[in-house]
PDB file of C-alpha atoms in Angstrom:
ATOM      1  CA  GLN A 146      -9.306 -11.093  -5.508  1.00 70.00           C
ATOM      2  CA  GLN A 147      -9.373  -8.058  -4.086  1.00 77.00           C
ATOM      3  CA  PRO A 148     -11.218  -7.267  -0.281  1.00 84.00           C
ATOM      4  CA  VAL A 149     -15.190  -5.519  -0.687  1.00 88.00           C
ATOM      5  CA  GLN A 150     -14.641  -2.448   1.422  1.00 92.00           C
ATOM      6  CA  SER A 151     -18.448  -0.543   2.221  1.00 92.00           C
ATOM      7  CA  PRO A 152     -19.480   2.176   1.980  1.00 94.00           C
ATOM      8  CA  GLN A 153     -17.238   3.455  -1.673  1.00 93.00           C
ATOM      9  CA  ALA A 154     -18.249   7.056   0.067  1.00 95.00           C
ATOM     10  CA  VAL A 155     -18.636   8.523   3.566  1.00 95.00           C
ATOM     11  CA  ILE A 156     -19.662  12.401   4.085  1.00 96.00           C
ATOM     12  CA  LEU A 157     -19.252  13.317   7.393  1.00 94.00           C
ATOM     13  CA  ARG A 158     -19.418  16.410   9.649  1.00 95.00           C
ATOM     14  CA  GLU A 159     -16.831  17.409  12.079  1.00 94.00           C
ATOM     15  CA  GLY A 160     -17.752  15.098  15.196  1.00 93.00           C
ATOM     16  CA  GLU A 161     -19.515  12.458  14.102  1.00 93.00           C
ATOM     17  CA  ASP A 162     -18.161   8.510  13.752  1.00 93.00           C
ATOM     18  CA  ALA A 163     -18.063   6.524  10.846  1.00 93.00           C
ATOM     19  CA  VAL A 164     -17.654   2.454  10.349  1.00 95.00           C
ATOM     20  CA  ILE A 165     -15.535   1.504   7.287  1.00 95.00           C
ATOM     21  CA  ASN A 166     -16.097  -2.680   6.295  1.00 95.00           C
ATOM     22  CA  CYS A 167     -13.515  -5.078   4.546  1.00 92.00           C
ATOM     23  CA  SER A 168     -14.697  -8.758   3.230  1.00 91.00           C
ATOM     24  CA  SER A 169     -12.742 -11.022   1.779  1.00 87.00           C
ATOM     25  CA  SER A 170     -13.782 -14.037  -0.519  1.00 85.00           C
ATOM     26  CA  LYS A 171      -9.752 -15.516   0.537  1.00 81.00           C
ATOM     27  CA  ALA A 172      -8.450 -15.957   4.162  1.00 80.00           C
ATOM     28  CA  LEU A 173      -7.093 -13.285   5.948  1.00 80.00           C
ATOM     29  CA  TYR A 174      -4.507 -14.423   8.658  1.00 82.00           C
ATOM     30  CA  SER A 175      -4.101 -10.038   8.571  1.00 86.00           C
ATOM     31  CA  VAL A 176      -5.730  -7.190   8.020  1.00 90.00           C
ATOM     32  CA  HIS A 177      -3.769  -3.777   7.171  1.00 90.00           C
ATOM     33  CA  TRP A 178      -5.129  -0.382   6.970  1.00 92.00           C
ATOM     34  CA  TYR A 179      -4.238   2.610   5.225  1.00 92.00           C
ATOM     35  CA  ARG A 180      -5.347   6.200   4.806  1.00 94.00           C
ATOM     36  CA  GLN A 181      -4.426   8.045   1.654  1.00 93.00           C
ATOM     37  CA  LYS A 182      -4.787  11.315   0.872  1.00 93.00           C
ATOM     38  CA  HIS A 183      -5.003  12.299  -3.076  1.00 87.00           C
ATOM     39  CA  GLY A 184      -0.918  11.869  -4.688  1.00 85.00           C
ATOM     40  CA  GLU A 185       0.708  10.992  -1.405  1.00 90.00           C
ATOM     41  CA  ALA A 186       1.983   7.730   0.124  1.00 90.00           C
ATOM     42  CA  PRO A 187      -0.692   5.546   1.910  1.00 91.00           C
ATOM     43  CA  VAL A 188      -0.148   5.459   5.511  1.00 91.00           C
ATOM     44  CA  PHE A 189      -0.507   3.113   8.371  1.00 89.00           C
ATOM     45  CA  LEU A 190      -3.288   2.757  10.362  1.00 91.00           C
ATOM     46  CA  MET A 191      -3.475  -0.290  12.086  1.00 89.00           C
ATOM     47  CA  ILE A 192      -2.903  -4.415  11.540  1.00 89.00           C
ATOM     48  CA  LEU A 193      -4.781  -7.034  12.952  1.00 89.00           C
ATOM     49  CA  LEU A 194      -3.687 -10.286  13.708  1.00 84.00           C
ATOM     50  CA  LYS A 195      -5.029 -13.799  13.846  1.00 80.00           C
ATOM     51  CA  GLY A 196      -5.675 -15.035  17.349  1.00 77.00           C
ATOM     52  CA  GLY A 197      -6.938 -10.994  18.519  1.00 76.00           C
ATOM     53  CA  GLU A 198      -3.130  -9.057  18.665  1.00 75.00           C
ATOM     54  CA  GLN A 199      -3.545  -5.270  17.257  1.00 76.00           C
ATOM     55  CA  LYS A 200      -0.902  -2.928  16.263  1.00 73.00           C
ATOM     56  CA  GLY A 201      -1.779   0.701  15.671  1.00 76.00           C
ATOM     57  CA  HIS A 202      -2.950   4.205  16.895  1.00 71.00           C
ATOM     58  CA  GLU A 203      -4.248   4.741  19.772  1.00 68.00           C
ATOM     59  CA  LYS A 204      -7.181   7.140  18.284  1.00 73.00           C
ATOM     60  CA  ILE A 205      -8.119   4.633  15.774  1.00 82.00           C
ATOM     61  CA  SER A 206     -10.197   1.041  16.630  1.00 89.00           C
ATOM     62  CA  ALA A 207     -10.444  -1.812  14.283  1.00 91.00           C
ATOM     63  CA  SER A 208     -12.093  -5.234  14.657  1.00 91.00           C
ATOM     64  CA  PHE A 209     -11.211  -8.740  12.855  1.00 91.00           C
ATOM     65  CA  ASN A 210     -13.539 -11.650  12.534  1.00 89.00           C
ATOM     66  CA  GLU A 211     -11.064 -14.417  11.231  1.00 86.00           C
ATOM     67  CA  LYS A 212     -14.218 -16.714  10.615  1.00 88.00           C
ATOM     68  CA  LYS A 213     -16.215 -14.492   8.391  1.00 90.00           C
ATOM     69  CA  GLN A 214     -12.953 -12.584   6.894  1.00 89.00           C
ATOM     70  CA  GLN A 215     -14.337  -9.525   7.752  1.00 92.00           C
ATOM     71  CA  SER A 216     -12.632  -6.744   9.081  1.00 92.00           C
ATOM     72  CA  SER A 217     -14.289  -3.497  11.074  1.00 94.00           C
ATOM     73  CA  LEU A 218     -12.111   0.405  10.897  1.00 94.00           C
ATOM     74  CA  TYR A 219     -14.155   2.618  13.542  1.00 93.00           C
ATOM     75  CA  LEU A 220     -13.371   6.256  13.624  1.00 91.00           C
ATOM     76  CA  THR A 221     -14.538   7.792  16.210  1.00 88.00           C
ATOM     77  CA  ALA A 222     -15.399  11.998  16.905  1.00 88.00           C
ATOM     78  CA  SER A 223     -13.927  12.477  13.259  1.00 89.00           C
ATOM     79  CA  GLN A 224     -11.609  15.536  12.726  1.00 90.00           C
ATOM     80  CA  LEU A 225     -11.017  17.038   9.315  1.00 93.00           C
ATOM     81  CA  SER A 226      -7.665  15.464   8.814  1.00 91.00           C
ATOM     82  CA  TYR A 227      -9.144  12.025   8.503  1.00 93.00           C
ATOM     83  CA  SER A 228     -10.521  12.616   5.360  1.00 95.00           C
ATOM     84  CA  GLY A 229      -8.973  10.551   2.787  1.00 95.00           C
ATOM     85  CA  THR A 230      -9.671   7.437   0.887  1.00 93.00           C
ATOM     86  CA  TYR A 231      -9.337   4.267   3.207  1.00 94.00           C
ATOM     87  CA  PHE A 232      -7.909   1.131   2.186  1.00 91.00           C
ATOM     88  CA  CYS A 233      -8.230  -2.681   3.682  1.00 90.00           C
ATOM     89  CA  GLY A 234      -5.506  -5.056   2.668  1.00 84.00           C
ATOM     90  CA  GLY A 235      -5.548  -8.688   3.147  1.00 76.00           C
ATOM     91  CA  ASN A 236      -2.203 -10.753   4.236  1.00 72.00           C
ATOM     92  CA  GLU A 237       1.190  -9.894   3.551  1.00 62.00           C
ATOM     93  CA  LYS A 238       1.335  -8.517  -0.166  1.00 62.00           C
ATOM     94  CA  LEU A 239      -1.424  -5.807   0.342  1.00 66.00           C
ATOM     95  CA  THR A 240      -4.162  -6.854  -2.034  1.00 70.00           C
ATOM     96  CA  PHE A 241      -5.635  -3.657  -1.478  1.00 74.00           C
ATOM     97  CA  GLY A 242      -9.306  -3.297  -1.110  1.00 76.00           C
ATOM     98  CA  THR A 243     -12.079  -1.327  -3.478  1.00 80.00           C
ATOM     99  CA  GLY A 244     -11.572   1.636  -0.622  1.00 88.00           C
ATOM    100  CA  THR A 245     -13.664   3.968   0.772  1.00 94.00           C
ATOM    101  CA  ARG A 246     -13.592   8.062  -0.087  1.00 94.00           C
ATOM    102  CA  LEU A 247     -13.833   9.936   3.815  1.00 95.00           C
ATOM    103  CA  THR A 248     -15.012  12.918   3.406  1.00 95.00           C
ATOM    104  CA  ILE A 249     -14.899  15.705   6.362  1.00 94.00           C
ATOM    105  CA  ILE A 250     -16.807  18.958   6.473  1.00 94.00           C
ATOM    106  CA  PRO A 251     -16.665  21.511   9.375  1.00 92.00           C
TER     107      PRO A 251
ATOM    108  CA  ALA B 245      12.742   8.753  11.754  1.00 70.00           C
ATOM    109  CA  ALA B 246      14.217   7.724   8.595  1.00 81.00           C
ATOM    110  CA  GLY B 247      11.295   7.061   6.113  1.00 93.00           C
ATOM    111  CA  VAL B 248      11.588   5.079   2.813  1.00 96.00           C
ATOM    112  CA  ILE B 249      13.531   6.838   0.206  1.00 97.00           C
ATOM    113  CA  GLN B 250      12.060   6.805  -3.333  1.00 98.00           C
ATOM    114  CA  SER B 251      13.454   8.167  -6.409  1.00 97.00           C
ATOM    115  CA  PRO B 252      13.541   9.663  -8.700  1.00 98.00           C
ATOM    116  CA  ARG B 253      10.200  11.119  -7.465  1.00 97.00           C
ATOM    117  CA  HIS B 254       8.924  12.399 -11.120  1.00 97.00           C
ATOM    118  CA  LEU B 255       9.925  10.753 -14.884  1.00 97.00           C
ATOM    119  CA  ILE B 256       8.937  11.475 -17.811  1.00 98.00           C
ATOM    120  CA  LYS B 257       9.613   9.093 -20.880  1.00 98.00           C
ATOM    121  CA  GLU B 258       8.777   8.506 -24.087  1.00 97.00           C
ATOM    122  CA  LYS B 259       6.720   5.048 -25.577  1.00 97.00           C
ATOM    123  CA  ARG B 260       9.326   2.139 -25.686  1.00 97.00           C
ATOM    124  CA  GLU B 261      11.904   3.584 -23.467  1.00 98.00           C
ATOM    125  CA  THR B 262      12.968   2.322 -20.581  1.00 98.00           C
ATOM    126  CA  ALA B 263      13.070   3.565 -16.894  1.00 98.00           C
ATOM    127  CA  THR B 264      14.315   2.239 -13.666  1.00 98.00           C
ATOM    128  CA  LEU B 265      13.230   3.355  -9.978  1.00 98.00           C
ATOM    129  CA  LYS B 266      14.870   2.920  -7.027  1.00 98.00           C
ATOM    130  CA  CYS B 267      14.147   2.525  -3.264  1.00 98.00           C
ATOM    131  CA  TYR B 268      15.857   2.498  -0.373  1.00 97.00           C
ATOM    132  CA  PRO B 269      14.303   1.230   2.725  1.00 96.00           C
ATOM    133  CA  ILE B 270      14.240   2.161   6.773  1.00 95.00           C
ATOM    134  CA  PRO B 271      17.484   0.912   7.827  1.00 93.00           C
ATOM    135  CA  ARG B 272      17.834  -2.605   8.870  1.00 90.00           C
ATOM    136  CA  HIS B 273      14.729  -2.914   6.973  1.00 92.00           C
ATOM    137  CA  ASP B 274      15.055  -6.490   5.000  1.00 91.00           C
ATOM    138  CA  THR B 275      11.824  -6.632   3.227  1.00 92.00           C
ATOM    139  CA  VAL B 276      10.795  -4.418   0.115  1.00 94.00           C
ATOM    140  CA  TYR B 277       7.215  -4.373  -1.616  1.00 92.00           C
ATOM    141  CA  TRP B 278       6.609  -2.287  -4.820  1.00 95.00           C
ATOM    142  CA  TYR B 279       2.933  -1.556  -5.874  1.00 93.00           C
ATOM    143  CA  GLN B 280       1.520   0.324  -8.562  1.00 95.00           C
ATOM    144  CA  GLN B 281      -1.298   3.025  -8.317  1.00 93.00           C
ATOM    145  CA  GLY B 282      -3.037   4.001 -11.881  1.00 92.00           C
ATOM    146  CA  PRO B 283      -5.640   7.351 -11.616  1.00 89.00           C
ATOM    147  CA  GLY B 284      -8.378   6.667  -9.782  1.00 85.00           C
ATOM    148  CA  GLN B 285      -7.143   3.335  -8.737  1.00 87.00           C
ATOM    149  CA  ASP B 286      -6.121   0.876  -5.433  1.00 85.00           C
ATOM    150  CA  PRO B 287      -2.251   0.359  -5.063  1.00 87.00           C
ATOM    151  CA  GLN B 288      -1.695  -3.285  -7.078  1.00 89.00           C
ATOM    152  CA  PHE B 289       0.888  -5.318  -5.747  1.00 88.00           C
ATOM    153  CA  LEU B 290       3.701  -5.874  -8.031  1.00 93.00           C
ATOM    154  CA  ILE B 291       6.373  -7.887  -6.300  1.00 93.00           C
ATOM    155  CA  SER B 292       8.378  -7.915  -3.274  1.00 91.00           C
ATOM    156  CA  PHE B 293      11.339  -9.340  -1.638  1.00 93.00           C
ATOM    157  CA  TYR B 294      12.906 -10.786   1.596  1.00 91.00           C
ATOM    158  CA  GLU B 295      16.626 -10.905   2.321  1.00 92.00           C
ATOM    159  CA  LYS B 296      17.277  -9.934  -0.977  1.00 92.00           C
ATOM    160  CA  MET B 297      15.128 -12.787  -2.955  1.00 93.00           C
ATOM    161  CA  GLN B 298      12.228 -12.298  -4.590  1.00 92.00           C
ATOM    162  CA  SER B 299       9.103 -13.927  -1.885  1.00 88.00           C
ATOM    163  CA  ASP B 300       6.310 -13.052  -3.783  1.00 85.00           C
ATOM    164  CA  LYS B 301       4.718 -12.033  -7.197  1.00 89.00           C
ATOM    165  CA  GLY B 302       1.388  -9.935  -8.071  1.00 88.00           C
ATOM    166  CA  SER B 303       0.353  -8.473 -11.645  1.00 85.00           C
ATOM    167  CA  ILE B 304       3.790  -7.452 -13.056  1.00 92.00           C
ATOM    168  CA  PRO B 305       4.621  -7.145 -16.278  1.00 94.00           C
ATOM    169  CA  ASP B 306       6.973  -9.748 -18.330  1.00 95.00           C
ATOM    170  CA  ARG B 307       8.206  -5.938 -19.645  1.00 97.00           C
ATOM    171  CA  PHE B 308       8.891  -5.425 -15.649  1.00 97.00           C
ATOM    172  CA  SER B 309      12.072  -6.808 -13.355  1.00 96.00           C
ATOM    173  CA  ALA B 310      13.410  -5.857  -9.854  1.00 97.00           C
ATOM    174  CA  GLN B 311      15.983  -7.172  -7.265  1.00 97.00           C
ATOM    175  CA  GLN B 312      17.389  -6.241  -4.008  1.00 97.00           C
ATOM    176  CA  PHE B 313      20.776  -5.581  -3.423  1.00 96.00           C
ATOM    177  CA  SER B 314      23.114  -6.420  -0.892  1.00 95.00           C
ATOM    178  CA  ASP B 315      22.714  -2.853   0.984  1.00 94.00           C
ATOM    179  CA  TYR B 316      18.478  -3.621   1.076  1.00 95.00           C
ATOM    180  CA  HIS B 317      17.708  -0.973  -1.953  1.00 96.00           C
ATOM    181  CA  SER B 318      15.782  -2.187  -4.800  1.00 98.00           C
ATOM    182  CA  GLU B 319      15.470  -0.893  -7.954  1.00 98.00           C
ATOM    183  CA  LEU B 320      12.430  -1.510 -10.378  1.00 98.00           C
ATOM    184  CA  ASN B 321      13.865  -1.319 -14.448  1.00 98.00           C
ATOM    185  CA  MET B 322      10.661  -1.538 -16.284  1.00 97.00           C
ATOM    186  CA  SER B 323      11.300  -1.769 -20.389  1.00 97.00           C
ATOM    187  CA  SER B 324       9.476  -0.879 -23.387  1.00 97.00           C
ATOM    188  CA  LEU B 325       7.169   1.274 -21.551  1.00 98.00           C
ATOM    189  CA  GLU B 326       3.842   1.701 -22.731  1.00 97.00           C
ATOM    190  CA  LEU B 327       1.135   4.711 -21.843  1.00 97.00           C
ATOM    191  CA  GLY B 328      -0.643   2.010 -19.614  1.00 95.00           C
ATOM    192  CA  ASP B 329       2.286   2.553 -17.071  1.00 97.00           C
ATOM    193  CA  SER B 330       2.254   5.799 -16.523  1.00 97.00           C
ATOM    194  CA  ALA B 331       1.087   5.496 -12.982  1.00 97.00           C
ATOM    195  CA  LEU B 332       2.416   6.419  -9.128  1.00 96.00           C
ATOM    196  CA  TYR B 333       5.047   3.735  -8.291  1.00 97.00           C
ATOM    197  CA  PHE B 334       5.180   3.356  -4.191  1.00 96.00           C
ATOM    198  CA  CYS B 335       7.894   0.746  -2.755  1.00 96.00           C
ATOM    199  CA  ALA B 336       7.098   0.138   0.964  1.00 93.00           C
ATOM    200  CA  SER B 337       9.891  -1.468   3.627  1.00 93.00           C
ATOM    201  CA  SER B 338       9.004  -3.919   6.947  1.00 89.00           C
ATOM    202  CA  LEU B 339      11.117  -5.358   9.567  1.00 86.00           C
ATOM    203  CA  GLY B 340      10.068  -9.199   8.709  1.00 76.00           C
ATOM    204  CA  ARG B 341       7.053 -10.587   6.687  1.00 66.00           C
ATOM    205  CA  SER B 342       3.775 -11.256   6.824  1.00 59.00           C
ATOM    206  CA  GLU B 343       2.341  -9.499  10.427  1.00 63.00           C
ATOM    207  CA  ASN B 344       4.566  -7.151   9.562  1.00 74.00           C
ATOM    208  CA  ILE B 345       4.169  -3.306   9.317  1.00 83.00           C
ATOM    209  CA  GLN B 346       4.787  -2.154   5.628  1.00 87.00           C
ATOM    210  CA  TYR B 347       5.740   1.502   5.678  1.00 91.00           C
ATOM    211  CA  PHE B 348       5.750   3.355   1.996  1.00 94.00           C
ATOM    212  CA  GLY B 349       7.253   5.944   0.396  1.00 96.00           C
ATOM    213  CA  ALA B 350       6.724   9.363  -1.462  1.00 95.00           C
ATOM    214  CA  GLY B 351       5.839   7.426  -4.864  1.00 96.00           C
ATOM    215  CA  THR B 352       7.788   8.143  -7.892  1.00 97.00           C
ATOM    216  CA  ARG B 353       4.891   9.461 -10.343  1.00 97.00           C
ATOM    217  CA  LEU B 354       6.077   8.024 -14.318  1.00 98.00           C
ATOM    218  CA  SER B 355       4.748   9.718 -16.946  1.00 97.00           C
ATOM    219  CA  VAL B 356       4.604   8.065 -20.372  1.00 97.00           C
ATOM    220  CA  LEU B 357       4.007  10.318 -23.369  1.00 96.00           C
TER     221      LEU B 357
END
């Protein structure tokens, strides 16, 4: 079963903040976040590991609640380039989540 | 920096034909993953290889097979193609497994007519 993301879609004005949530019914020992623009490859944003270790971009933050098997991605002061579909993926073989389509408007 | 290279970028085949997709991982990466993304769908994991051995298997049809060669490149072989196989096929590579970042190639767009 794939992780469930919320919201499914969100429209923001440039400069606004957004939170994307990811919830899994299966045990997670790592959570990966990717952004994909239409017709392009997914681009790595963040990986969160059990124990609190994180690897990712400086301008993006995320949290990982191991007990609840949930993760959240925080996008602050959004830019036009943030538009795309965001996927969370669980564990190694990246069972991708249902996706969140983010649209940033000027 | 070198990225994951996939070839061909586009491929058009007819039903019941075969197709071979190639993936060249980032140098020194020892793990390769294959994903299939249908129109409007999220990427679905197909299969992965670590150090030339199959490490995990997802929703890969029996008509498909894959392998990783001694130079770590990988090939996805698809036989008896069906219309539903039309999709973007991504390859990703990582250094090691589990906790390591996967870097994706640009994908191969397969169209089955």
